[in-house]
Short mmCIF file of C-alpha atoms in Angstrom, two decimals:
data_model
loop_
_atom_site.label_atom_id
_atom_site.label_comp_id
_atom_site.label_asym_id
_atom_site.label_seq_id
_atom_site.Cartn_x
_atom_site.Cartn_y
_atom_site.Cartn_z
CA UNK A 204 -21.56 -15.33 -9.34
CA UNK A 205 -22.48 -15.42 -5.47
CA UNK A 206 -18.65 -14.91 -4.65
CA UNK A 207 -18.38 -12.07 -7.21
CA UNK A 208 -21.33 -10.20 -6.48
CA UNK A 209 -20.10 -10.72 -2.25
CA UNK A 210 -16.34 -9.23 -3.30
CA UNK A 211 -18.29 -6.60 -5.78
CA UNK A 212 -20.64 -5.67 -2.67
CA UNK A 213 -17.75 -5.24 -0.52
CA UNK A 214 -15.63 -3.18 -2.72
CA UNK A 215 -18.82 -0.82 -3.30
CA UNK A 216 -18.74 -1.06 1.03
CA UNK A 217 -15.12 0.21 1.21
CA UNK A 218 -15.80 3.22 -1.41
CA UNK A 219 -18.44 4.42 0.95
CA UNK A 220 -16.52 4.08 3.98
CA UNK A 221 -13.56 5.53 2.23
CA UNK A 222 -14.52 8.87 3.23
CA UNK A 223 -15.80 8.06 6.58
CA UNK A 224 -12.05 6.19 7.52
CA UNK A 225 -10.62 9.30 6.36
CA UNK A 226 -12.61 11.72 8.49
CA UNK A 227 -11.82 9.68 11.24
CA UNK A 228 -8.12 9.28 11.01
CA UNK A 229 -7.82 13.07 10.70
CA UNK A 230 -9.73 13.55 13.92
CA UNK A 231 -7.41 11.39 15.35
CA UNK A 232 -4.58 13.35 13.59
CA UNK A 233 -5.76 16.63 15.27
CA UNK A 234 -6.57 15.31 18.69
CA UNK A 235 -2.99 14.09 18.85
CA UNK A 236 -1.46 17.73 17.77
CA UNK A 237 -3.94 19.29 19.97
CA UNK A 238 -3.39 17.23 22.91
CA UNK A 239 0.93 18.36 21.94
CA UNK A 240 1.56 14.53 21.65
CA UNK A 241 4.25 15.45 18.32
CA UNK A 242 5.40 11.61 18.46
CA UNK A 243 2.44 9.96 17.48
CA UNK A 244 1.35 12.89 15.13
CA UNK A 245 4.41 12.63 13.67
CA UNK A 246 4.11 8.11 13.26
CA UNK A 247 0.94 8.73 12.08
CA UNK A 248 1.81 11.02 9.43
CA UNK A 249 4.58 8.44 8.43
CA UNK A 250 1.96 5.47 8.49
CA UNK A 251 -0.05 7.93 5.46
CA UNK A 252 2.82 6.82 3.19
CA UNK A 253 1.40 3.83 1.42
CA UNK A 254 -1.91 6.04 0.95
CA UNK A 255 -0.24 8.89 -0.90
CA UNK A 256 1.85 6.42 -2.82
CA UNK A 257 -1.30 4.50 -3.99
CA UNK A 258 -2.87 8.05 -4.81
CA UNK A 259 0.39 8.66 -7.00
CA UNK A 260 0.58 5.41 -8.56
CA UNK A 261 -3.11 5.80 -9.33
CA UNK A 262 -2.80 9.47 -11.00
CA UNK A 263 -0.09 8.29 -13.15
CA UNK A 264 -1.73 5.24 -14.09
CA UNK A 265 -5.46 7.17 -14.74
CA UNK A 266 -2.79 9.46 -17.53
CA UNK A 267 -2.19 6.35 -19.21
CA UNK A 268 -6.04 6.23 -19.87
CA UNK A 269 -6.52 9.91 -20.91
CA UNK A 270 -3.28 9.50 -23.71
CA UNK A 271 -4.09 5.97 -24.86
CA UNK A 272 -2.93 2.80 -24.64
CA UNK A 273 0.73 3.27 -23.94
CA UNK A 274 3.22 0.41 -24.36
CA UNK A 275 5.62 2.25 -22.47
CA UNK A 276 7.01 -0.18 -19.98
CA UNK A 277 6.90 3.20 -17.20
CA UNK A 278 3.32 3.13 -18.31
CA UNK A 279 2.96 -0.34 -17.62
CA UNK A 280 4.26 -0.46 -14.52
CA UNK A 281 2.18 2.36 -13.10
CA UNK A 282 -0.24 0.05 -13.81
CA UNK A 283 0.87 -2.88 -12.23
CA UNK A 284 1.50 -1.06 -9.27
CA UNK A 285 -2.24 -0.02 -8.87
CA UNK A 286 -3.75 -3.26 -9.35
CA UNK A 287 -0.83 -4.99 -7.52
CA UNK A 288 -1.68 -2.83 -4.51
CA UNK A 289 -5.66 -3.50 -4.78
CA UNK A 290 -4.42 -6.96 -4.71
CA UNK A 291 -2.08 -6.62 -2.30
CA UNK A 292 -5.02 -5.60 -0.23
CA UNK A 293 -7.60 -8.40 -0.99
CA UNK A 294 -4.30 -10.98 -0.59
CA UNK A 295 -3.70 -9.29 3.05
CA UNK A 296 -7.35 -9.81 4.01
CA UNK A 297 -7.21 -13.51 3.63
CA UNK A 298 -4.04 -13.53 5.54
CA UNK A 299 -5.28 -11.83 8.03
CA UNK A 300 -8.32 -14.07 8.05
CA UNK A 301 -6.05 -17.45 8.08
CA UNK A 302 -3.51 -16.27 10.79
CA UNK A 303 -5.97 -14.69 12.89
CA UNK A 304 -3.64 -12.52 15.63
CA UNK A 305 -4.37 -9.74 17.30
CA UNK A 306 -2.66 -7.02 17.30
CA UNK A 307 -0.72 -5.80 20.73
CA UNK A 308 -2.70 -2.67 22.42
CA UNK A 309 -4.81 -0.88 19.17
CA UNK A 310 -8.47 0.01 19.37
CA UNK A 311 -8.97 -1.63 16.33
CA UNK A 312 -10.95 -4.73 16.52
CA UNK A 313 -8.96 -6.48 13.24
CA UNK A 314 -6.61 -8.38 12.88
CA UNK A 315 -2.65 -7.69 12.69
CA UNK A 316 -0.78 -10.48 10.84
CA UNK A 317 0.60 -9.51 8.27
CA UNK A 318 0.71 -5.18 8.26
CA UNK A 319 -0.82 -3.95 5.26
CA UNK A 320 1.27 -0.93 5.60
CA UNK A 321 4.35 -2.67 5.48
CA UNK A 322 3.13 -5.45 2.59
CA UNK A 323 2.17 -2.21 0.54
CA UNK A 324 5.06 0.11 1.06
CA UNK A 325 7.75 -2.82 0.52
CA UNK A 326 5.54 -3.80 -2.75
CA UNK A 327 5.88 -0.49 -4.17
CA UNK A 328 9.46 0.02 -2.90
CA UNK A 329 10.66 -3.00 -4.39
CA UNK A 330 8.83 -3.28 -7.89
CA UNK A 331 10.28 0.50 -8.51
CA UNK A 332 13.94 -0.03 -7.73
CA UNK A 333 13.82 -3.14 -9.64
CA UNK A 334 12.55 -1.12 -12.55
CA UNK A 335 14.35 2.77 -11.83
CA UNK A 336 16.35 2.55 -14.99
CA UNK A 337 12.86 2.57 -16.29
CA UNK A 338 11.16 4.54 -14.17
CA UNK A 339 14.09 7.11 -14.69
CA UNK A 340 14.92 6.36 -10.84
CA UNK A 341 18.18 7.83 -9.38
CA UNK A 342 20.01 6.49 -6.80
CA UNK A 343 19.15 9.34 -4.31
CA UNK A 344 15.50 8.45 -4.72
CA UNK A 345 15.88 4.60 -3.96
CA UNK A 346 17.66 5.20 -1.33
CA UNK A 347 14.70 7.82 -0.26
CA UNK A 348 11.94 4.83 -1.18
CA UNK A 349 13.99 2.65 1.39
CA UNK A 350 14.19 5.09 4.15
CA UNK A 351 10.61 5.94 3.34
CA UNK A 352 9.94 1.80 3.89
CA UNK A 353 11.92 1.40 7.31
CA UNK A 354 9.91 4.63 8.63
CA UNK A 355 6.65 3.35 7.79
CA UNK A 356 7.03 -0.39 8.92
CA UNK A 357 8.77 1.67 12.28
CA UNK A 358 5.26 3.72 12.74
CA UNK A 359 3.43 0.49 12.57
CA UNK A 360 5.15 -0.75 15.80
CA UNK A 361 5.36 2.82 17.50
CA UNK A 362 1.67 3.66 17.23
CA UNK A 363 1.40 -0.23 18.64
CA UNK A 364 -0.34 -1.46 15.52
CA UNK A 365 1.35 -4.12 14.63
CA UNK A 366 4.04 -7.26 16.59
CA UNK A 367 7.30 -6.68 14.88
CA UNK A 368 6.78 -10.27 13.98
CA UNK A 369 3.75 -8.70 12.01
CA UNK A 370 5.85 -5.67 10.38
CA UNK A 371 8.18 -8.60 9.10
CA UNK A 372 5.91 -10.96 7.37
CA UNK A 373 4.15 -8.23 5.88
CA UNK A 374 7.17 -6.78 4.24
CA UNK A 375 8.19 -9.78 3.00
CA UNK A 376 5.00 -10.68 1.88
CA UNK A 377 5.04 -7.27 -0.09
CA UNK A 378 8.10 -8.51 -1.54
CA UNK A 379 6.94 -11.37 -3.01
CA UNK A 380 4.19 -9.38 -4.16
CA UNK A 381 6.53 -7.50 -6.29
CA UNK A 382 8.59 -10.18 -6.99
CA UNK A 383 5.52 -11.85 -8.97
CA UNK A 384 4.52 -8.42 -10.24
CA UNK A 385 8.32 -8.40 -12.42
CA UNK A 386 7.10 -11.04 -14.63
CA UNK A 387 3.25 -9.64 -15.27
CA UNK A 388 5.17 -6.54 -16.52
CA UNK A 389 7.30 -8.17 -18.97
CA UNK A 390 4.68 -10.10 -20.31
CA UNK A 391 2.09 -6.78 -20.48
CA UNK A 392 5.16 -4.85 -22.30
CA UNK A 393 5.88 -7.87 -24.24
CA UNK A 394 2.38 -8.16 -25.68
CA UNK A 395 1.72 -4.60 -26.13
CA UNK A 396 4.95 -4.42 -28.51
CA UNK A 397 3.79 -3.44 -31.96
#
């Protein structure tokens, strides 16, 4: 109960900050497009990607719960992509905590191995092309989702957030990630067959 009531604790922590984190990043948004430095705006636009994709994934999976239980494997996956990203995010704080570099030249005082940005966007990347004949994907749009992943993982190292050794491991940790994610959404549309 100790551990659970620490991770519930700091999950209640990261709500309130949410809107704090946010606040601050625009600042920073709007001092760089005041200050007419269009690169970094630009990068750090780019770097917002995995945010509005968890947004997404989350409003499609929240429908799910207003029309019922769906068993739907499009449903499912929505899902799967929401909690795989929440633990994509708990997985990358240990990682953090057990490789324990720094990043090159940002203010922030965390760690940088592996980039959640990168872990996150290949996650989601990868778990929809594997499933866009199901997620009525075209080949236009995975090819957008891929672009999409080599621009974010290229803002992490142009806003000097992250080694390139960094950008790396977390994409290919966020492969993985979806890699064990393909199974959990056979199973979930396998049990929720009538």
């Amino acid at each position: 109960w100790g551990e659970c009531s620490c991770n519930c604790r700091q999950m209640v922590g990261m709500v309130r900050n949410a809107p704090r984190k946010a606040l601050k990043r625009l600042s920073k948004l709007r001092h760089h497009l005041h200050q007419r430095e269009y690169s970094i705006f630009t990068w750090y636009l780019v770097s917002c990607v995995p945010h509005a994709l968890f947004i997404l994934s989350l409003l499609a999976a929240c429908r799910v719960g207003f029309v019922g239980v769906d068993s739907s494997k499009k449903h499912i996956i929505w899902l799967v992509l929401v909690v795989g990203q929440i633990a994509g995010k708990e997985l990358n704080r240990h990682l953090k905590t057990f490789f324990a570099q720094e990043r090159p030249q940002s203010e922030r005082k965390s760690h940088g191995m592996p980039s959640f940005h990168a872990q996150t966007i290949s996650f989601v990347c990868v778990l929809l092309i594997y499933f866009s004949p199901e997620m009525e994907i075209t080949f236009l749009q995975s090819a957008l989702l891929i672009v999409a992943t080599v621009l974010v993982c290229l803002s992490r190292l142009a806003l000097q957030a992250h080694t390139p050794a960094q950008v790396v491991v977390g994409a290919v940790v966020g492969a993985v990630e979806a890699f064990f994610a393909v199974p959990i959404v056979r199973f979930l549309h396998d049990y929720f067959q009538l």
